[in-house]
Amino acid sequence: MALKFLNAIIVFLLNMNWGIGDYTNIRCIESEREALLEFKYSLTGESDWLSSWGDEDGKEECCKWQGVQCSNTTGHVIKLDLKAHDLRGKLSHSLMELQSLEYLDLSFNYLVEDENLKWLSYLSSLEYLDLSYVYLYKANDWVEVVSGLSKLSTLKLSRCYLPTRNLSPSFFNASTSLVTLDLHQNYMSLSTSSILFEYLFKSTYKTLVSLDLSSNNVNGLVPSSFGKMVALRDLDLSDNQLEGMVPESFGNLCSLRSLNLSRNHLNGSLAFLHNFSSCANSSVLEILRLHSNSFSGSLPDDLSLFPRLKEIDVGNNYFNGTLSSSIGNLFELEILNVPSNSLQGVFSEQHLSNLSRLRILDLSSNSVTMKLSFNWFPPFNLEFLSLRSCKSGPYFPNWLATQKNIRYLDLSGNGIIGTIPKWFWDFTPDMHYLNLSKNQIHGRLPMLPTKFPSLLVLDMSSNSFDGPLPPFPTDLTILNLSNNFISDSIMSFCNSKSMLFQYLDLSNNQLSGVLLDHCVSRWTRLQFLNLANNYFSGEISSFFDSLPHIENLNLRNNSFSGELPWTLRTCETLKFLDLSDNKFSGNILHMIGTRLLSLEILIMQSNEFKGRIPLSLCELMDLQVLDLAENNIFGNIPQCFKSLRTINLSGNNLARKFSDIISSLYALNVLNLSRNNLAGELPQSIEEMTQLMSLDLSQNQFSGEIPMNLSKLAFIKHLNLSYNHFSGRISSSVQLKRFNADSYIGNDALCGPPITQNCPLEAPSDEFKKWLYIGLAMGFFVGFCGTFGSLLISRTWRHAYFSMLFKLKEWVLRRFALYRAGIQWSLQKGG
Ligand SMILES: *[C@@H]1O[C@H](CO)[C@@H](O)[C@H](O)[C@H]1NC(C)=O
Ligand SMILES: *[C@@H]1O[C@H](CO)[C@@H](O)[C@H](O)[C@H]1NC(C)=O
Ligand SMILES: *[C@@H]1O[C@H](CO)[C@@H](O)[C@H](O)[C@H]1NC(C)=O
Ligand SMILES: *[C@@H]1O[C@H](CO)[C@@H](O)[C@H](O)[C@H]1NC(C)=O
Ligand SMILES: *[C@@H]1O[C@H](CO)[C@@H](O)[C@H](O)[C@H]1NC(C)=O
Ligand SMILES: *[C@@H]1O[C@H](CO)[C@@H](O)[C@H](O)[C@H]1NC(C)=O
Ligand SMILES: *[C@@H]1O[C@H](CO)[C@@H](O)[C@H](O)[C@H]1NC(C)=O
Ligand SMILES: *[C@@H]1O[C@H](CO)[C@@H](O)[C@H](O)[C@H]1NC(C)=O
Ligand SMILES: *[C@@H]1O[C@H](CO)[C@@H](O)[C@H](O)[C@H]1NC(C)=O
Ligand SMILES: *[C@@H]1O[C@H](CO)[C@@H](O)[C@H](O)[C@H]1NC(C)=O
Ligand SMILES: *[C@@H]1O[C@H](CO)[C@@H](O)[C@H](O)[C@H]1NC(C)=O
Ligand SMILES: *[C@@H]1O[C@H](CO)[C@@H](O)[C@H](O)[C@H]1NC(C)=O
């Protein structure tokens, strides 16, 4: 073995002509040397790696140039390997001079082909061609050219942005001897029923060993002719748009070692796996990746057909049934990934006891129950274990104590009750990801920097941890401790060395104290900070200017006070800001508009902010939710919120006519202006707010009729107009929306269903006449008749009429308590 290797090195060195052997003559062929130089000069920028290429004395022998190899008999360049040397620029066609070239690799550079690949067709000796990453978006002739290279056995054109086009059937003629075909990541739209696809098959099916069409847009059904590629060892069709079932003919692929069909739209069962039984011997399949499709049915009961399986990845499908214990006989298995299916049943020692090579086990998001005895000693050493939302509780799994290599552990939502055993904190120093959220674990968190020094992600949320916040490991990036009983100040936490936090969620605990500047200001990578529902107090100091990446800041329901610091305006990346339920005061800041241009959600309700809504808020083009409810905001609503979805200004001191703002609010879904001093009538133009789903105008001074056009708001589900001065009949078309009386109560001059107050106009001969007579009798009508006459010709006579009628009624009621019994009788009759 070692000898063979040495030999190979010597042969290699001889071929490279690096001083070994006696070559006095220059072998390089002049025209090929010029072609190579032309190639070099067409590149942009100087490449150090090509410095041996040149015109100068001593550089004549092109066979000694970096990456060039000549035939030791003819002197022709036979190999050009320039893979991954940061070459940039246009691909020179001069390479067509190298007509004996057998091996050409220009991959992983920044080369561009501006025209077509005709030059390639002159290289008829090519056996190996790798142009991966060369930008070939204009090379419409690539299929013709490539199919003309009859000696080609390896073709790699990945990430070339290959164009697709319709081919004529004449291509069926050409046949190649391709062994390896790699076209992955070309974003190429290719129907499995197209001629090009058929061509790929017909010309290559006898010889092809490795086929990679992943990360394209290969669409349509999987052709059963795949079954003819009997030499195939590696097939990667992942990350495409394939649909339908996997044909049974796949069972003919008796040489298949790895099958990757993940990330498609494939469905149906795995029946095709049974057809591998027709292979002379059992299948040699080692890797089976089917994740992220729509496969259903059960996983095979009997996997003895596939004794060599190393990897099973069938996650994110619709598999149901149980996991067969025949998995226990896959002695080579290293990876078992079945997350996010509908598997059930018990997973036990029977499945695991023989899997001594297992490294990765992911059963998460199924309904599997783990049943492993307390003293079980596993034969493997896992690196990755995810049992997310399996049922392995109520005891903490003891067998984990043997897993010294584990780096990723997810036992969230496992119904684990009690405390974490002591050994856990010391069993593996290499833990990177730990998720124990959504259990019922209590106790205190230990000094994690010494226990898990490499920890990057820690999620202990939704448990019953208590005690103070300990310091955390230096590299911790994501920390979620929300929904626990962690208390005291965050002093010692602040003193920890962790500076890389990106996500920090401490919400729903009992933390108190002030947020120290020096604490937060060290977390310069912070994107997400949630301190909601704690007992933090004091002013938030000026740490904002040290959070250049913050996107999401939630301080809801604490006792923060004081004015917002000016440094807030430096958080230009902020998308979500919730300051509600605190004691912040001062003016709503002008700077929010001018600087926080990424803001999408702004919630400041239930504070002591005062002042006008700054016009600068109009500059927030992405603002979706504006909630300033329960503050002391007065003045007008700016007429500029064009793209806003939700406005809540309830419980302030706003005063303006509603009609003025409507024209700018046509995108709104939710509008809450309740409990202000808004007055005037609602305009018919309310119908322009076509997206409105919820409208709350209660407890204002609105008057006039409820516009009929309200009925044109197709999506409206919630309406509250209560406690205003609306009058008149509730239009039956509005009432088609079936709001109940609560939507209208407290408007003394409103009538008709659903409120019990009957409309006088409905029964002029009964109701109206009755009140008329009573009124006449009382002498009230002396003035009324005159007014009524002129009202009849007025445009708004109907409101006035109703108002008048109700005033009359009230007047009567007040004056004649004696009549009360009779009036009640009449109201009941009417309602
Ligand atoms: C020429 O090179 C080939 C390999 O490419 C090698 O097998 C052969 O021995 C070499 N011949 C001479 C004369 O060096
Ligand atoms: C088939 O190939 C031969 C030679 O390669 C060529 O002469 C002939 O025109 C081709 N036939 C078609 C239909 O293209
Ligand atoms: C499977 O996919 C095919 C093609 O998309 C579709 O026609 C068929 O109804 C699907 N079958 C099932 C069971 O979903
Ligand atoms: C696949 O196997 C099933 C039953 O095991 C059989 O009916 C079917 O003909 C086989 N298909 C092929 C293409 O061999
Ligand atoms: C598909 O799986 C193979 C292993 O079988 C792997 O080498 C390849 O990278 C995978 N493809 C993609 C696109 O991830
Ligand atoms: C099948 O397996 C047997 C025993 O392992 C072996 O002798 C034989 O060569 C194998 N046949 C094929 C076609 O691989
Ligand atoms: C699995 O799902 C199929 C429908 O896709 C259903 O017919 C079958 O009964 C299910 N099996 C189990 C064990 O739930
Ligand atoms: C483990 O492998 C042995 C040997 O093949 C077998 O007898 C035993 O049944 C296997 N154990 C389990 C639990 O599958
Ligand atoms: C922890 O697991 C839960 C599911 O149980 C998941 O929602 C959460 O995102 C995980 N935490 C982290 C930080 O990945
Ligand atoms: C933290 O955990 C809680 C509850 O488990 C979850 O609702 C919240 O989204 C998590 N926070 C982050 C930043 O993922
Ligand atoms: C506010 O936070 C405290 C402390 O966590 C909590 O007890 C209370 O329920 C929260 N209030 C609301 C309205 O969420
Ligand atoms: C608006 O704020 C008020 C007062 O806090 C609250 O009761 C109401 O639910 C909020 N409405 C909407 C639609 O957000």
PDB file of N, CA, C and O in Angstrom, residues 689-719:
ATOM      1  N   MET A 689     -62.377  52.256   3.729  1.00  0.00           N
ATOM      2  CA  MET A 689     -61.492  51.466   4.604  1.00  0.00           C
ATOM      3  C   MET A 689     -61.821  49.992   4.409  1.00  0.00           C
ATOM      4  O   MET A 689     -62.238  49.287   5.321  1.00  0.00           O
ATOM      5  N   THR A 690     -61.592  49.520   3.193  1.00  0.00           N
ATOM      6  CA  THR A 690     -62.127  48.215   2.783  1.00  0.00           C
ATOM      7  C   THR A 690     -61.547  47.038   3.557  1.00  0.00           C
ATOM      8  O   THR A 690     -62.124  45.969   3.557  1.00  0.00           O
ATOM      9  N   GLN A 691     -60.405  47.229   4.186  1.00  0.00           N
ATOM     10  CA  GLN A 691     -59.762  46.098   4.868  1.00  0.00           C
ATOM     11  C   GLN A 691     -60.141  45.995   6.343  1.00  0.00           C
ATOM     12  O   GLN A 691     -59.649  45.135   7.060  1.00  0.00           O
ATOM     13  N   LEU A 692     -61.008  46.912   6.779  1.00  0.00           N
ATOM     14  CA  LEU A 692     -61.298  47.019   8.209  1.00  0.00           C
ATOM     15  C   LEU A 692     -61.948  45.748   8.764  1.00  0.00           C
ATOM     16  O   LEU A 692     -62.912  45.234   8.223  1.00  0.00           O
ATOM     17  N   MET A 693     -61.375  45.241   9.847  1.00  0.00           N
ATOM     18  CA  MET A 693     -61.938  44.070  10.502  1.00  0.00           C
ATOM     19  C   MET A 693     -62.496  44.410  11.870  1.00  0.00           C
ATOM     20  O   MET A 693     -63.392  43.739  12.361  1.00  0.00           O
ATOM     21  N   SER A 694     -61.923  45.418  12.505  1.00  0.00           N
ATOM     22  CA  SER A 694     -62.378  45.768  13.845  1.00  0.00           C
ATOM     23  C   SER A 694     -62.365  47.282  13.991  1.00  0.00           C
ATOM     24  O   SER A 694     -61.375  47.944  13.680  1.00  0.00           O
ATOM     25  N   LEU A 695     -63.504  47.841  14.429  1.00  0.00           N
ATOM     26  CA  LEU A 695     -63.620  49.290  14.592  1.00  0.00           C
ATOM     27  C   LEU A 695     -64.203  49.583  15.960  1.00  0.00           C
ATOM     28  O   LEU A 695     -65.307  49.150  16.285  1.00  0.00           O
ATOM     29  N   ASP A 696     -63.442  50.300  16.787  1.00  0.00           N
ATOM     30  CA  ASP A 696     -63.925  50.656  18.122  1.00  0.00           C
ATOM     31  C   ASP A 696     -63.857  52.169  18.282  1.00  0.00           C
ATOM     32  O   ASP A 696     -62.779  52.753  18.370  1.00  0.00           O
ATOM     33  N   LEU A 697     -65.052  52.802  18.274  1.00  0.00           N
ATOM     34  CA  LEU A 697     -65.111  54.255  18.436  1.00  0.00           C
ATOM     35  C   LEU A 697     -65.855  54.607  19.715  1.00  0.00           C
ATOM     36  O   LEU A 697     -66.328  55.731  19.891  1.00  0.00           O
ATOM     37  N   SER A 698     -65.971  53.642  20.621  1.00  0.00           N
ATOM     38  CA  SER A 698     -66.822  53.832  21.797  1.00  0.00           C
ATOM     39  C   SER A 698     -66.294  54.936  22.710  1.00  0.00           C
ATOM     40  O   SER A 698     -65.111  55.280  22.679  1.00  0.00           O
ATOM     41  N   GLN A 699     -67.216  55.505  23.474  1.00  0.00           N
ATOM     42  CA  GLN A 699     -66.896  56.533  24.471  1.00  0.00           C
ATOM     43  C   GLN A 699     -66.202  57.751  23.870  1.00  0.00           C
ATOM     44  O   GLN A 699     -65.113  58.139  24.283  1.00  0.00           O
ATOM     45  N   ASN A 700     -66.828  58.308  22.826  1.00  0.00           N
ATOM     46  CA  ASN A 700     -66.407  59.578  22.264  1.00  0.00           C
ATOM     47  C   ASN A 700     -67.633  60.474  22.156  1.00  0.00           C
ATOM     48  O   ASN A 700     -68.653  60.211  22.804  1.00  0.00           O
ATOM     49  N   GLN A 701     -67.563  61.493  21.330  1.00  0.00           N
ATOM     50  CA  GLN A 701     -68.682  62.427  21.171  1.00  0.00           C
ATOM     51  C   GLN A 701     -69.244  62.360  19.750  1.00  0.00           C
ATOM     52  O   GLN A 701     -69.795  63.340  19.262  1.00  0.00           O
ATOM     53  N   PHE A 702     -69.083  61.231  19.095  1.00  0.00           N
ATOM     54  CA  PHE A 702     -69.576  61.137  17.719  1.00  0.00           C
ATOM     55  C   PHE A 702     -71.089  61.296  17.689  1.00  0.00           C
ATOM     56  O   PHE A 702     -71.790  60.872  18.622  1.00  0.00           O
ATOM     57  N   SER A 703     -71.584  61.851  16.587  1.00  0.00           N
ATOM     58  CA  SER A 703     -73.025  62.050  16.480  1.00  0.00           C
ATOM     59  C   SER A 703     -73.489  61.743  15.059  1.00  0.00           C
ATOM     60  O   SER A 703     -72.707  61.322  14.216  1.00  0.00           O
ATOM     61  N   GLY A 704     -74.760  61.983  14.824  1.00  0.00           N
ATOM     62  CA  GLY A 704     -75.302  61.742  13.496  1.00  0.00           C
ATOM     63  C   GLY A 704     -75.672  60.279  13.313  1.00  0.00           C
ATOM     64  O   GLY A 704     -75.573  59.461  14.228  1.00  0.00           O
ATOM     65  N   GLU A 705     -76.095  59.963  12.115  1.00  0.00           N
ATOM     66  CA  GLU A 705     -76.514  58.594  11.815  1.00  0.00           C
ATOM     67  C   GLU A 705     -75.317  57.688  11.585  1.00  0.00           C
ATOM     68  O   GLU A 705     -74.247  58.144  11.158  1.00  0.00           O
ATOM     69  N   ILE A 706     -75.524  56.413  11.799  1.00  0.00           N
ATOM     70  CA  ILE A 706     -74.477  55.443  11.459  1.00  0.00           C
ATOM     71  C   ILE A 706     -74.543  55.235   9.947  1.00  0.00           C
ATOM     72  O   ILE A 706     -75.589  54.861   9.429  1.00  0.00           O
ATOM     73  N   PRO A 707     -73.474  55.510   9.245  1.00  0.00           N
ATOM     74  CA  PRO A 707     -73.563  55.464   7.778  1.00  0.00           C
ATOM     75  C   PRO A 707     -73.885  54.064   7.266  1.00  0.00           C
ATOM     76  O   PRO A 707     -73.310  53.085   7.727  1.00  0.00           O
ATOM     77  N   MET A 708     -74.802  54.003   6.316  1.00  0.00           N
ATOM     78  CA  MET A 708     -75.187  52.721   5.727  1.00  0.00           C
ATOM     79  C   MET A 708     -73.992  52.022   5.085  1.00  0.00           C
ATOM     80  O   MET A 708     -73.921  50.808   5.014  1.00  0.00           O
ATOM     81  N   ASN A 709     -73.051  52.815   4.603  1.00  0.00           N
ATOM     82  CA  ASN A 709     -71.907  52.253   3.888  1.00  0.00           C
ATOM     83  C   ASN A 709     -71.035  51.346   4.739  1.00  0.00           C
ATOM     84  O   ASN A 709     -70.195  50.623   4.217  1.00  0.00           O
ATOM     85  N   LEU A 710     -71.243  51.417   6.026  1.00  0.00           N
ATOM     86  CA  LEU A 710     -70.520  50.515   6.920  1.00  0.00           C
ATOM     87  C   LEU A 710     -70.754  49.065   6.489  1.00  0.00           C
ATOM     88  O   LEU A 710     -69.894  48.198   6.661  1.00  0.00           O
ATOM     89  N   SER A 711     -71.900  48.827   5.882  1.00  0.00           N
ATOM     90  CA  SER A 711     -72.242  47.463   5.465  1.00  0.00           C
ATOM     91  C   SER A 711     -71.365  46.994   4.311  1.00  0.00           C
ATOM     92  O   SER A 711     -71.298  45.820   4.002  1.00  0.00           O
ATOM     93  N   LYS A 712     -70.666  47.944   3.666  1.00  0.00           N
ATOM     94  CA  LYS A 712     -69.826  47.540   2.527  1.00  0.00           C
ATOM     95  C   LYS A 712     -68.465  47.034   2.962  1.00  0.00           C
ATOM     96  O   LYS A 712     -67.671  46.600   2.139  1.00  0.00           O
ATOM     97  N   LEU A 713     -68.183  47.128   4.244  1.00  0.00           N
ATOM     98  CA  LEU A 713     -66.892  46.648   4.740  1.00  0.00           C
ATOM     99  C   LEU A 713     -66.967  45.128   4.893  1.00  0.00           C
ATOM    100  O   LEU A 713     -67.494  44.603   5.863  1.00  0.00           O
ATOM    101  N   ALA A 714     -66.429  44.454   3.883  1.00  0.00           N
ATOM    102  CA  ALA A 714     -66.663  43.008   3.767  1.00  0.00           C
ATOM    103  C   ALA A 714     -66.093  42.204   4.927  1.00  0.00           C
ATOM    104  O   ALA A 714     -66.601  41.148   5.269  1.00  0.00           O
ATOM    105  N   PHE A 715     -65.023  42.691   5.541  1.00  0.00           N
ATOM    106  CA  PHE A 715     -64.319  41.855   6.528  1.00  0.00           C
ATOM    107  C   PHE A 715     -64.656  42.200   7.970  1.00  0.00           C
ATOM    108  O   PHE A 715     -64.134  41.601   8.887  1.00  0.00           O
ATOM    109  N   ILE A 716     -65.495  43.216   8.158  1.00  0.00           N
ATOM    110  CA  ILE A 716     -65.668  43.701   9.531  1.00  0.00           C
ATOM    111  C   ILE A 716     -66.362  42.657  10.409  1.00  0.00           C
ATOM    112  O   ILE A 716     -67.375  42.078  10.058  1.00  0.00           O
ATOM    113  N   LYS A 717     -65.710  42.378  11.541  1.00  0.00           N
ATOM    114  CA  LYS A 717     -66.208  41.350  12.456  1.00  0.00           C
ATOM    115  C   LYS A 717     -66.573  41.953  13.802  1.00  0.00           C
ATOM    116  O   LYS A 717     -67.356  41.403  14.537  1.00  0.00           O
ATOM    117  N   HIS A 718     -65.891  43.050  14.138  1.00  0.00           N
ATOM    118  CA  HIS A 718     -66.091  43.631  15.454  1.00  0.00           C
ATOM    119  C   HIS A 718     -66.353  45.126  15.311  1.00  0.00           C
ATOM    120  O   HIS A 718     -65.605  45.831  14.651  1.00  0.00           O
ATOM    121  N   LEU A 719     -67.467  45.567  15.923  1.00  0.00           N
ATOM    122  CA  LEU A 719     -67.847  46.977  15.828  1.00  0.00           C
ATOM    123  C   LEU A 719     -68.278  47.453  17.196  1.00  0.00           C
ATOM    124  O   LEU A 719     -69.094  46.815  17.860  1.00  0.00           O
TER     125      LEU A 719
END
